[in-house]
Coordinates of C-alpha atoms in Angstrom, one line a residue:
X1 CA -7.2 10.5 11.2
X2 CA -7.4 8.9 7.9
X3 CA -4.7 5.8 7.2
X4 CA -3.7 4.5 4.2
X5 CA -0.9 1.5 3.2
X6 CA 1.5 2.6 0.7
X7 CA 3.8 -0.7 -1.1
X8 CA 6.1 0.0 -3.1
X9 CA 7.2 -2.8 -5.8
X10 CA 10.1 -3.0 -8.2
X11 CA 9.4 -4.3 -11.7
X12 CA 11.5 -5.3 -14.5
X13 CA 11.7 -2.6 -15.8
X14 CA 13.8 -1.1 -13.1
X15 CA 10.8 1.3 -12.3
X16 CA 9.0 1.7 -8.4
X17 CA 5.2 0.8 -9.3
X18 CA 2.9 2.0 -6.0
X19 CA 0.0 0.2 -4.8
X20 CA -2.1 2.4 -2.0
X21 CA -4.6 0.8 0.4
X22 CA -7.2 2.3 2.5
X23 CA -8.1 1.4 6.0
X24 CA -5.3 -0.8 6.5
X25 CA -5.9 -3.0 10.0
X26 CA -4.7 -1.7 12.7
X27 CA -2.6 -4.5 14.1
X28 CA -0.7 -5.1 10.8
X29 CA 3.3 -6.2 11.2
X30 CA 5.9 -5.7 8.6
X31 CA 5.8 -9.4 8.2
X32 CA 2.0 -9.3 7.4
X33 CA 2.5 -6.7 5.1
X34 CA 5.8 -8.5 3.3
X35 CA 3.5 -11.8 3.0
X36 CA 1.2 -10.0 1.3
X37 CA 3.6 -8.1 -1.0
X38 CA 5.1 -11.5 -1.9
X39 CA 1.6 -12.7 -2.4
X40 CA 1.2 -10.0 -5.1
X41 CA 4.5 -10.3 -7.0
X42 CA 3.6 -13.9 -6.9
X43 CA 0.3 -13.9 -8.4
X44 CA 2.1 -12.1 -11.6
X45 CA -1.2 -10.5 -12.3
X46 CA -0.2 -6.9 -12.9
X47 CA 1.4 -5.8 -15.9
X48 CA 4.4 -4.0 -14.6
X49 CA 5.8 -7.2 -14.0
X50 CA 6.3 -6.8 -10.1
X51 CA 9.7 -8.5 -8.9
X52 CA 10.8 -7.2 -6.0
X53 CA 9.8 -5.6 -2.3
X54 CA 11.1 -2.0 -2.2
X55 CA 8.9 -0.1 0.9
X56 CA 6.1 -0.1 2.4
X57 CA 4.9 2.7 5.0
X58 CA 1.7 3.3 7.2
X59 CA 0.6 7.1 5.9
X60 CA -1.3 9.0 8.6
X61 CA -3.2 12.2 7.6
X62 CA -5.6 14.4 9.4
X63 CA -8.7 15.7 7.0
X64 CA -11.1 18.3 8.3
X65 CA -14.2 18.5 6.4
X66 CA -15.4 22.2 5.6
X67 CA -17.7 21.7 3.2
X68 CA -19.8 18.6 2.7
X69 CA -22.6 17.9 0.6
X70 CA -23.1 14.3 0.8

């Protein structure tokens, strides 16, 4: 089962700007993951001018491999 962390920021623009994570740990809380979304909006180091928390989700997906050459 591949995993993936999905935030979702607002920005002042009004606009949702997405930030997608691989492999996220295992044992993460919401709080973990809201610290680190704070972190971000305040590191002001994205364009989109991040303000604001909106979401953030654990995805779970299931890939089977059919064909794979490398």
């Amino acid at each position: 089962m591949a995993q993936t962390l999905r935030m979702v920021f607002g920005t002042a623009a009004g606009d949702p700007w997405a930030m997608t994570l691989r492999y996220p740990k295992n044992d993460l809380t919401a709080q973990n993951v809201t610290d680190a979304m704070q972190a971000v909006i305040d590191a002001d180091v994205f364009a989109a001018g991040l303000n604001s928390i909106v979401s953030a989700q654990i995805i779970d997906r299931e890939v089977t491999d059919l064909v794979s050459n490398g």
